mmCIF file of C-alpha atoms in Angstrom:
data_model
loop_
_atom_site.group_PDB
_atom_site.id
_atom_site.type_symbol
_atom_site.label_atom_id
_atom_site.label_comp_id
_atom_site.label_asym_id
_atom_site.label_seq_id
_atom_site.Cartn_x
_atom_site.Cartn_y
_atom_site.Cartn_z
ATOM 1 C CA MET Y 1 -8.472 -24.297 -4.535
ATOM 2 C CA LYS Y 2 -9.537 -20.144 -2.496
ATOM 3 C CA TYR Y 3 -6.631 -18.360 -1.433
ATOM 4 C CA ALA Y 4 -7.436 -16.172 1.325
ATOM 5 C CA ILE Y 5 -3.933 -13.549 1.373
ATOM 6 C CA PHE Y 6 -3.739 -10.872 4.125
ATOM 7 C CA ASP Y 7 -1.467 -7.796 3.277
ATOM 8 C CA LEU Y 8 -0.354 -6.598 6.850
ATOM 9 C CA GLY Y 9 0.371 -2.965 6.231
ATOM 10 C CA SER Y 10 1.332 -0.076 8.457
ATOM 11 C CA ASN Y 11 -2.497 1.481 7.724
ATOM 12 C CA SER Y 12 -4.616 -0.970 6.955
ATOM 13 C CA VAL Y 13 -5.141 -4.597 6.796
ATOM 14 C CA ARG Y 14 -6.023 -6.266 2.718
ATOM 15 C CA LEU Y 15 -7.280 -8.849 1.739
ATOM 16 C CA MET Y 16 -7.266 -10.980 -1.568
ATOM 17 C CA LEU Y 17 -9.449 -13.909 -2.056
ATOM 18 C CA TRP Y 18 -7.763 -15.715 -5.105
ATOM 19 C CA GLU Y 19 -8.523 -18.561 -6.935
ATOM 20 C CA ARG Y 20 -7.021 -20.480 -11.024
ATOM 21 C CA GLY Y 21 -4.540 -17.629 -10.385
ATOM 22 C CA LYS Y 22 -7.440 -14.731 -10.397
ATOM 23 C CA THR Y 23 -8.514 -11.763 -7.899
ATOM 24 C CA LEU Y 24 -11.796 -12.347 -7.142
ATOM 25 C CA GLU Y 25 -12.326 -10.021 -4.504
ATOM 26 C CA LYS Y 26 -10.802 -7.497 -2.356
ATOM 27 C CA ARG Y 27 -11.645 -5.418 1.012
ATOM 28 C CA VAL Y 28 -9.490 -3.660 3.626
ATOM 29 C CA VAL Y 29 -9.980 -2.320 7.021
ATOM 30 C CA VAL Y 30 -7.624 0.911 8.186
ATOM 31 C CA THR Y 31 -6.157 -0.049 11.325
ATOM 32 C CA GLY Y 32 -3.038 2.448 12.020
ATOM 33 C CA LEU Y 33 -0.341 -0.360 12.873
ATOM 34 C CA GLY Y 34 2.331 1.787 12.256
ATOM 35 C CA ARG Y 35 1.081 4.851 13.989
ATOM 36 C CA GLY Y 36 3.946 6.635 16.334
ATOM 37 C CA LEU Y 37 6.116 3.593 15.320
ATOM 38 C CA GLN Y 38 10.306 4.493 15.386
ATOM 39 C CA SER Y 39 12.263 1.692 13.872
ATOM 40 C CA GLY Y 40 13.736 -0.051 17.072
ATOM 41 C CA GLY Y 41 10.510 0.623 18.779
ATOM 42 C CA THR Y 42 7.327 -1.994 19.333
ATOM 43 C CA LEU Y 43 3.863 -1.420 17.702
ATOM 44 C CA ASP Y 44 1.463 0.460 19.647
ATOM 45 C CA GLY Y 45 -0.686 -2.013 21.881
ATOM 46 C CA ALA Y 46 -3.941 -0.354 20.451
ATOM 47 C CA ALA Y 47 -3.314 -0.698 16.679
ATOM 48 C CA ALA Y 48 -1.970 -4.354 17.235
ATOM 49 C CA GLU Y 49 -5.851 -5.321 18.469
ATOM 50 C CA ARG Y 50 -6.999 -3.275 15.724
ATOM 51 C CA THR Y 51 -5.378 -5.350 13.719
ATOM 52 C CA LEU Y 52 -5.216 -9.009 15.259
ATOM 53 C CA ASN Y 53 -9.323 -8.045 15.019
ATOM 54 C CA ALA Y 54 -9.044 -7.158 11.333
ATOM 55 C CA VAL Y 55 -7.863 -10.241 10.544
ATOM 56 C CA ARG Y 56 -9.839 -12.346 12.443
ATOM 57 C CA SER Y 57 -13.252 -10.329 10.833
ATOM 58 C CA LEU Y 58 -11.474 -10.832 7.217
ATOM 59 C CA LYS Y 59 -11.019 -14.217 7.514
ATOM 60 C CA ASP Y 60 -14.472 -14.868 8.799
ATOM 61 C CA TYR Y 61 -15.989 -13.615 5.957
ATOM 62 C CA ALA Y 62 -13.048 -14.780 3.973
ATOM 63 C CA LYS Y 63 -14.390 -18.397 4.913
ATOM 64 C CA ASP Y 64 -18.020 -17.737 4.631
ATOM 65 C CA ARG Y 65 -17.078 -16.885 0.599
ATOM 66 C CA GLY Y 66 -15.201 -20.753 0.303
ATOM 67 C CA ALA Y 67 -11.637 -19.520 1.378
ATOM 68 C CA GLU Y 68 -9.531 -22.895 2.128
ATOM 69 C CA ARG Y 69 -6.101 -21.691 2.632
ATOM 70 C CA PHE Y 70 -4.764 -18.663 4.314
ATOM 71 C CA CYS Y 71 -1.886 -17.127 4.831
ATOM 72 C CA ALA Y 72 -0.229 -13.295 5.592
ATOM 73 C CA PHE Y 73 2.169 -11.030 5.395
ATOM 74 C CA GLY Y 74 3.690 -8.208 7.471
ATOM 75 C CA THR Y 75 5.556 -5.273 5.245
ATOM 76 C CA ALA Y 76 7.784 -1.930 6.945
ATOM 77 C CA ALA Y 77 5.491 -1.770 10.495
ATOM 78 C CA MET Y 78 6.314 -4.762 11.447
ATOM 79 C CA ARG Y 79 9.484 -4.587 9.576
ATOM 80 C CA LYS Y 80 10.684 -1.832 12.157
ATOM 81 C CA ALA Y 81 9.388 -3.094 15.203
ATOM 82 C CA ALA Y 82 11.582 -4.422 17.276
ATOM 83 C CA ASP Y 83 8.452 -7.363 18.644
ATOM 84 C CA GLY Y 84 7.227 -7.514 14.573
ATOM 85 C CA GLY Y 85 8.431 -11.156 14.441
ATOM 86 C CA GLU Y 86 6.955 -11.838 18.065
ATOM 87 C CA PHE Y 87 3.426 -10.054 16.655
ATOM 88 C CA ALA Y 88 3.455 -12.191 13.520
ATOM 89 C CA ARG Y 89 3.525 -15.065 15.628
ATOM 90 C CA ARG Y 90 0.922 -14.103 17.778
ATOM 91 C CA ILE Y 91 -1.562 -13.176 14.680
ATOM 92 C CA ALA Y 92 -0.776 -17.293 13.629
ATOM 93 C CA LEU Y 93 -1.390 -18.345 17.461
ATOM 94 C CA GLU Y 94 -4.832 -16.148 18.049
ATOM 95 C CA THR Y 95 -5.860 -15.995 14.132
ATOM 96 C CA GLY Y 96 -4.608 -19.517 12.470
ATOM 97 C CA VAL Y 97 -3.493 -17.774 9.599
ATOM 98 C CA PRO Y 98 0.522 -18.074 9.187
ATOM 99 C CA THR Y 99 2.220 -15.150 8.701
ATOM 100 C CA GLU Y 100 5.526 -13.956 7.716
ATOM 101 C CA ILE Y 101 7.338 -11.017 7.227
ATOM 102 C CA ILE Y 102 8.895 -9.491 4.182
ATOM 103 C CA GLY Y 103 11.429 -7.040 3.077
ATOM 104 C CA GLY Y 104 11.759 -4.275 1.651
ATOM 105 C CA GLU Y 105 13.296 -5.399 -1.474
ATOM 106 C CA GLU Y 106 11.356 -8.426 -1.675
ATOM 107 C CA GLU Y 107 7.562 -5.915 -1.307
ATOM 108 C CA ALA Y 108 9.232 -4.257 -4.363
ATOM 109 C CA ALA Y 109 9.319 -7.328 -6.504
ATOM 110 C CA PHE Y 110 5.674 -8.339 -5.356
ATOM 111 C CA GLY Y 111 4.261 -4.972 -6.421
ATOM 112 C CA LEU Y 112 6.121 -4.880 -9.862
ATOM 113 C CA SER Y 113 5.448 -8.485 -10.955
ATOM 114 C CA GLY Y 114 1.369 -8.164 -9.471
ATOM 115 C CA ALA Y 115 1.076 -4.887 -11.262
ATOM 116 C CA LEU Y 116 2.819 -5.373 -14.653
ATOM 117 C CA CYS Y 117 2.606 -8.998 -15.267
ATOM 118 C CA GLY Y 118 5.994 -9.140 -16.966
ATOM 119 C CA ARG Y 119 5.626 -6.203 -19.177
ATOM 120 C CA ASP Y 120 8.079 -3.282 -18.630
ATOM 121 C CA GLY Y 121 7.541 -0.516 -16.153
ATOM 122 C CA GLY Y 122 7.583 0.903 -13.508
ATOM 123 C CA ILE Y 123 5.508 0.577 -9.726
ATOM 124 C CA ILE Y 124 5.264 3.648 -7.352
ATOM 125 C CA ASP Y 125 3.757 1.926 -3.943
ATOM 126 C CA ILE Y 126 3.313 4.335 -1.140
ATOM 127 C CA GLY Y 127 2.058 2.752 2.394
ATOM 128 C CA GLY Y 128 2.126 3.560 5.811
ATOM 129 C CA ALA Y 129 5.676 3.173 6.573
ATOM 130 C CA SER Y 130 7.553 2.968 3.690
ATOM 131 C CA THR Y 131 7.663 3.905 0.153
ATOM 132 C CA GLU Y 132 8.856 1.983 -2.757
ATOM 133 C CA ILE Y 133 10.165 2.219 -5.818
ATOM 134 C CA THR Y 134 11.342 -0.408 -8.735
ATOM 135 C CA VAL Y 135 11.693 -0.220 -12.502
ATOM 136 C CA SER Y 136 12.056 -3.538 -15.202
ATOM 137 C CA ALA Y 137 13.310 -3.374 -18.153
ATOM 138 C CA GLY Y 138 13.664 -6.601 -20.644
ATOM 139 C CA GLY Y 139 12.004 -8.256 -18.531
ATOM 140 C CA LYS Y 140 14.370 -8.172 -15.036
ATOM 141 C CA LYS Y 141 14.195 -5.804 -12.393
ATOM 142 C CA ILE Y 142 16.674 -2.630 -13.258
ATOM 143 C CA TYR Y 143 16.207 -0.596 -10.415
ATOM 144 C CA SER Y 144 14.332 -0.774 -6.500
ATOM 145 C CA TYR Y 145 14.740 0.763 -3.826
ATOM 146 C CA SER Y 146 12.647 1.097 -0.781
ATOM 147 C CA LEU Y 147 12.420 4.466 1.130
ATOM 148 C CA ASP Y 148 11.554 4.496 4.976
ATOM 149 C CA LEU Y 149 8.859 7.360 4.911
ATOM 150 C CA GLY Y 150 5.233 6.783 4.279
ATOM 151 C CA THR Y 151 1.796 8.272 4.952
ATOM 152 C CA VAL Y 152 1.831 7.503 8.494
ATOM 153 C CA SER Y 153 5.199 7.849 9.756
ATOM 154 C CA LEU Y 154 5.418 11.772 7.650
ATOM 155 C CA THR Y 155 2.090 12.439 9.398
ATOM 156 C CA ASP Y 156 3.674 11.788 12.212
ATOM 157 C CA ALA Y 157 6.467 13.860 11.814
ATOM 158 C CA CYS Y 158 4.299 16.537 10.453
ATOM 159 C CA GLY Y 159 0.918 16.381 11.450
ATOM 160 C CA GLN Y 160 -1.559 18.879 9.250
ATOM 161 C CA ASN Y 161 1.608 20.872 8.356
ATOM 162 C CA ALA Y 162 1.496 20.590 4.620
ATOM 163 C CA GLY Y 163 4.701 23.205 3.783
ATOM 164 C CA LYS Y 164 6.549 20.777 6.622
ATOM 165 C CA SER Y 165 5.411 17.876 4.774
ATOM 166 C CA ALA Y 166 6.653 18.597 1.465
ATOM 167 C CA ALA Y 167 9.823 19.508 2.587
ATOM 168 C CA LEU Y 168 10.611 16.583 4.442
ATOM 169 C CA SER Y 169 9.426 14.661 1.358
ATOM 170 C CA ALA Y 170 12.095 16.686 -1.099
ATOM 171 C CA GLU Y 171 14.564 15.828 1.054
ATOM 172 C CA LYS Y 172 14.160 12.030 2.266
ATOM 173 C CA ILE Y 173 13.175 11.145 -1.900
ATOM 174 C CA LYS Y 174 16.952 12.001 -2.656
ATOM 175 C CA GLU Y 175 17.633 8.456 -1.358
ATOM 176 C CA TYR Y 176 16.575 7.182 -4.482
ATOM 177 C CA GLY Y 177 19.279 8.590 -6.609
ATOM 178 C CA GLU Y 178 18.905 8.478 -9.949
ATOM 179 C CA ILE Y 179 15.800 6.543 -11.194
ATOM 180 C CA PRO Y 180 15.448 5.321 -14.580
ATOM 181 C CA SER Y 181 12.964 6.626 -16.836
ATOM 182 C CA ALA Y 182 9.565 4.845 -17.580
ATOM 183 C CA GLU Y 183 5.749 4.188 -17.645
ATOM 184 C CA PHE Y 184 4.594 4.492 -14.060
ATOM 185 C CA TYR Y 185 2.319 2.736 -12.301
ATOM 186 C CA GLY Y 186 0.514 3.981 -8.845
ATOM 187 C CA ILE Y 187 -0.532 0.989 -6.387
ATOM 188 C CA GLY Y 188 -1.730 0.447 -3.052
ATOM 189 C CA GLY Y 189 -4.367 2.340 -0.911
ATOM 190 C CA THR Y 190 -2.712 5.851 -1.152
ATOM 191 C CA ALA Y 191 -2.561 5.475 -5.117
ATOM 192 C CA THR Y 192 -6.302 4.087 -5.465
ATOM 193 C CA SER Y 193 -7.959 6.817 -3.367
ATOM 194 C CA LEU Y 194 -6.252 9.891 -4.967
ATOM 195 C CA ALA Y 195 -7.617 8.534 -8.273
ATOM 196 C CA ALA Y 196 -10.891 7.063 -6.432
ATOM 197 C CA ILE Y 197 -10.770 11.275 -4.876
ATOM 198 C CA ASP Y 198 -10.040 12.346 -8.353
ATOM 199 C CA LEU Y 199 -13.102 10.585 -9.975
ATOM 200 C CA ALA Y 200 -15.257 11.386 -6.892
ATOM 201 C CA LEU Y 201 -16.395 8.125 -6.961
ATOM 202 C CA SER Y 202 -19.351 7.083 -4.167
ATOM 203 C CA PRO Y 203 -19.408 3.772 -3.636
ATOM 204 C CA TYR Y 204 -16.437 2.908 -4.607
ATOM 205 C CA ASP Y 205 -15.454 1.352 -7.949
ATOM 206 C CA PRO Y 206 -12.351 -0.943 -7.983
ATOM 207 C CA ALA Y 207 -13.102 -0.842 -12.347
ATOM 208 C CA ARG Y 208 -13.048 3.002 -12.432
ATOM 209 C CA VAL Y 209 -10.100 3.288 -10.436
ATOM 210 C CA ASN Y 210 -7.555 0.381 -12.103
ATOM 211 C CA GLY Y 211 -6.236 2.659 -15.167
ATOM 212 C CA HIS Y 212 -7.241 5.689 -13.903
ATOM 213 C CA VAL Y 213 -4.166 8.322 -14.666
ATOM 214 C CA LEU Y 214 -2.771 10.996 -12.370
ATOM 215 C CA GLY Y 215 -1.038 13.908 -14.498
ATOM 216 C CA ARG Y 216 1.431 15.567 -12.659
ATOM 217 C CA GLU Y 217 -0.567 18.498 -12.884
ATOM 218 C CA THR Y 218 -4.346 17.056 -11.399
ATOM 219 C CA MET Y 219 -2.159 15.855 -8.729
ATOM 220 C CA ARG Y 220 -0.248 18.896 -7.371
ATOM 221 C CA SER Y 221 -4.216 20.625 -7.531
ATOM 222 C CA LEU Y 222 -5.146 17.750 -5.428
ATOM 223 C CA ALA Y 223 -2.551 17.818 -2.870
ATOM 224 C CA SER Y 224 -3.339 21.348 -2.442
ATOM 225 C CA ARG Y 225 -6.714 21.046 -2.105
ATOM 226 C CA LEU Y 226 -6.383 17.792 0.008
ATOM 227 C CA ALA Y 227 -3.746 19.788 2.534
ATOM 228 C CA ALA Y 228 -6.038 23.231 2.503
ATOM 229 C CA MET Y 229 -8.846 20.777 4.061
ATOM 230 C CA SER Y 230 -9.775 20.280 7.422
ATOM 231 C CA VAL Y 231 -9.279 16.510 8.684
ATOM 232 C CA GLU Y 232 -13.432 16.621 9.233
ATOM 233 C CA GLU Y 233 -13.814 17.631 5.928
ATOM 234 C CA ARG Y 234 -11.215 15.368 4.357
ATOM 235 C CA ARG Y 235 -13.679 12.351 6.300
ATOM 236 C CA ASN Y 236 -16.977 13.920 3.486
ATOM 237 C CA LEU Y 237 -15.337 13.661 0.645
ATOM 238 C CA LYS Y 238 -16.402 11.056 -2.178
ATOM 239 C CA GLY Y 239 -13.602 8.490 -2.963
ATOM 240 C CA LEU Y 240 -12.342 8.313 0.304
ATOM 241 C CA GLN Y 241 -12.421 5.912 3.480
ATOM 242 C CA PRO Y 242 -12.468 8.580 6.479
ATOM 243 C CA GLU Y 243 -10.217 6.642 8.187
ATOM 244 C CA ARG Y 244 -7.823 7.565 5.855
ATOM 245 C CA ALA Y 245 -8.726 11.449 6.089
ATOM 246 C CA GLU Y 246 -5.363 11.754 8.743
ATOM 247 C CA VAL Y 247 -2.829 10.470 6.003
ATOM 248 C CA ILE Y 248 -3.788 11.272 2.545
ATOM 249 C CA ALA Y 249 -3.021 14.675 2.287
ATOM 250 C CA ASN Y 250 0.481 14.017 3.083
ATOM 251 C CA GLY Y 251 -0.185 10.622 1.066
ATOM 252 C CA ALA Y 252 -0.592 13.535 -2.013
ATOM 253 C CA LEU Y 253 1.908 15.414 -0.978
ATOM 254 C CA LEU Y 254 4.744 12.760 -1.372
ATOM 255 C CA LEU Y 255 3.593 11.713 -4.734
ATOM 256 C CA VAL Y 256 3.842 15.349 -6.007
ATOM 257 C CA ALA Y 257 7.146 15.413 -4.855
ATOM 258 C CA ILE Y 258 8.412 12.464 -6.264
ATOM 259 C CA MET Y 259 6.772 12.881 -9.548
ATOM 260 C CA GLU Y 260 8.643 16.346 -9.551
ATOM 261 C CA ARG Y 261 11.880 15.107 -8.525
ATOM 262 C CA PHE Y 262 11.838 12.337 -11.533
ATOM 263 C CA GLY Y 263 10.315 14.512 -13.746
ATOM 264 C CA MET Y 264 6.869 12.101 -13.923
ATOM 265 C CA GLU Y 265 4.748 13.895 -16.230
ATOM 266 C CA LYS Y 266 1.387 11.095 -15.065
ATOM 267 C CA ILE Y 267 1.765 7.813 -13.375
ATOM 268 C CA THR Y 268 -1.269 5.155 -14.159
ATOM 269 C CA VAL Y 269 -3.162 3.846 -10.915
ATOM 270 C CA SER Y 270 -3.363 0.146 -10.506
ATOM 271 C CA GLU Y 271 -5.722 -2.319 -8.788
ATOM 272 C CA SER Y 272 -2.838 -4.896 -8.950
ATOM 273 C CA ASP Y 273 -0.860 -5.030 -6.655
ATOM 274 C CA ASN Y 274 1.893 -6.734 -4.108
ATOM 275 C CA LEU Y 275 -1.160 -9.064 -2.922
ATOM 276 C CA GLU Y 276 -1.010 -10.037 -6.508
ATOM 277 C CA GLY Y 277 2.645 -10.677 -6.611
ATOM 278 C CA TYR Y 278 2.803 -12.331 -3.094
ATOM 279 C CA ALA Y 279 -0.041 -15.031 -4.681
ATOM 280 C CA LEU Y 280 2.266 -15.682 -7.891
ATOM 281 C CA SER Y 281 5.244 -15.815 -6.189
ATOM 282 C CA ARG Y 282 3.621 -18.562 -3.664
ATOM 283 C CA PHE Y 283 0.891 -20.293 -5.097
ATOM 284 C CA ALA Y 284 1.705 -19.627 -9.306
ATOM 285 C CA LYS Y 285 2.876 -23.311 -9.097
ATOM 286 C CA THR Y 286 0.958 -25.553 -6.766
ATOM 287 C CA GLU Y 287 -2.201 -23.869 -9.091
ATOM 288 C CA ASP Y 288 -0.784 -24.791 -12.301
ATOM 289 C CA LYS Y 289 -0.062 -28.344 -10.807
ATOM 290 C CA ARG Y 290 -3.729 -28.920 -9.949
#
């Protein structure tokens, strides 16, 4: 059976086509669902409509490619919003895609299993409204924390003020406490976009992004470069979706803050992430029986 799985993130809707334990294809539409959202507030109406339209169009795309089963999970924006549950029900009703909202710890666990497939290591997932860091050792999760800060919420708070963004990032990441040493992998749209920019990819090539190493010095230079550019200049940058131009510099600054505070010399970018982890959690046993 071919599955179509949707990640309803705070900045984008992502689709993964998955069959017999393998990722066939991924597609992404930037919708900005978490823009302007305060904890306990409600989702922006226009952003909600963009998200619904993205699910509809991506579902049609998946059906044209033989998908038979559809499901979706919402992350930080839908967790934080007072009407997140109502929006999940609306998605299911209007698109026919059953939708659940997953917790931050579960999101982190899916990212870990999707990226590492049982290997020891750590993952950093900088999303739109949250950033998960998770570490495994000896086949077990030994650390996990979901920080209530991401590229969209950082941009809402700081705009394009790099100094303010760097300072807020440095302050907020103290919440992580002490993180165990590990080989760290960056997953999600921020990490893959930064890799694509570093590689100046046009068009985007997931095979080249997967496994690309971003050293700390490279990230410092890249963050400074992005922060010095206007949003319009970033829209024309090779490797970057134009829709991410407003938030990518803040994502880079947040990653640099994490790498510096916790002494990470490098991260390796992984194309496999919480979509694969979700699929393995929900459907691997079903697939084994086929």
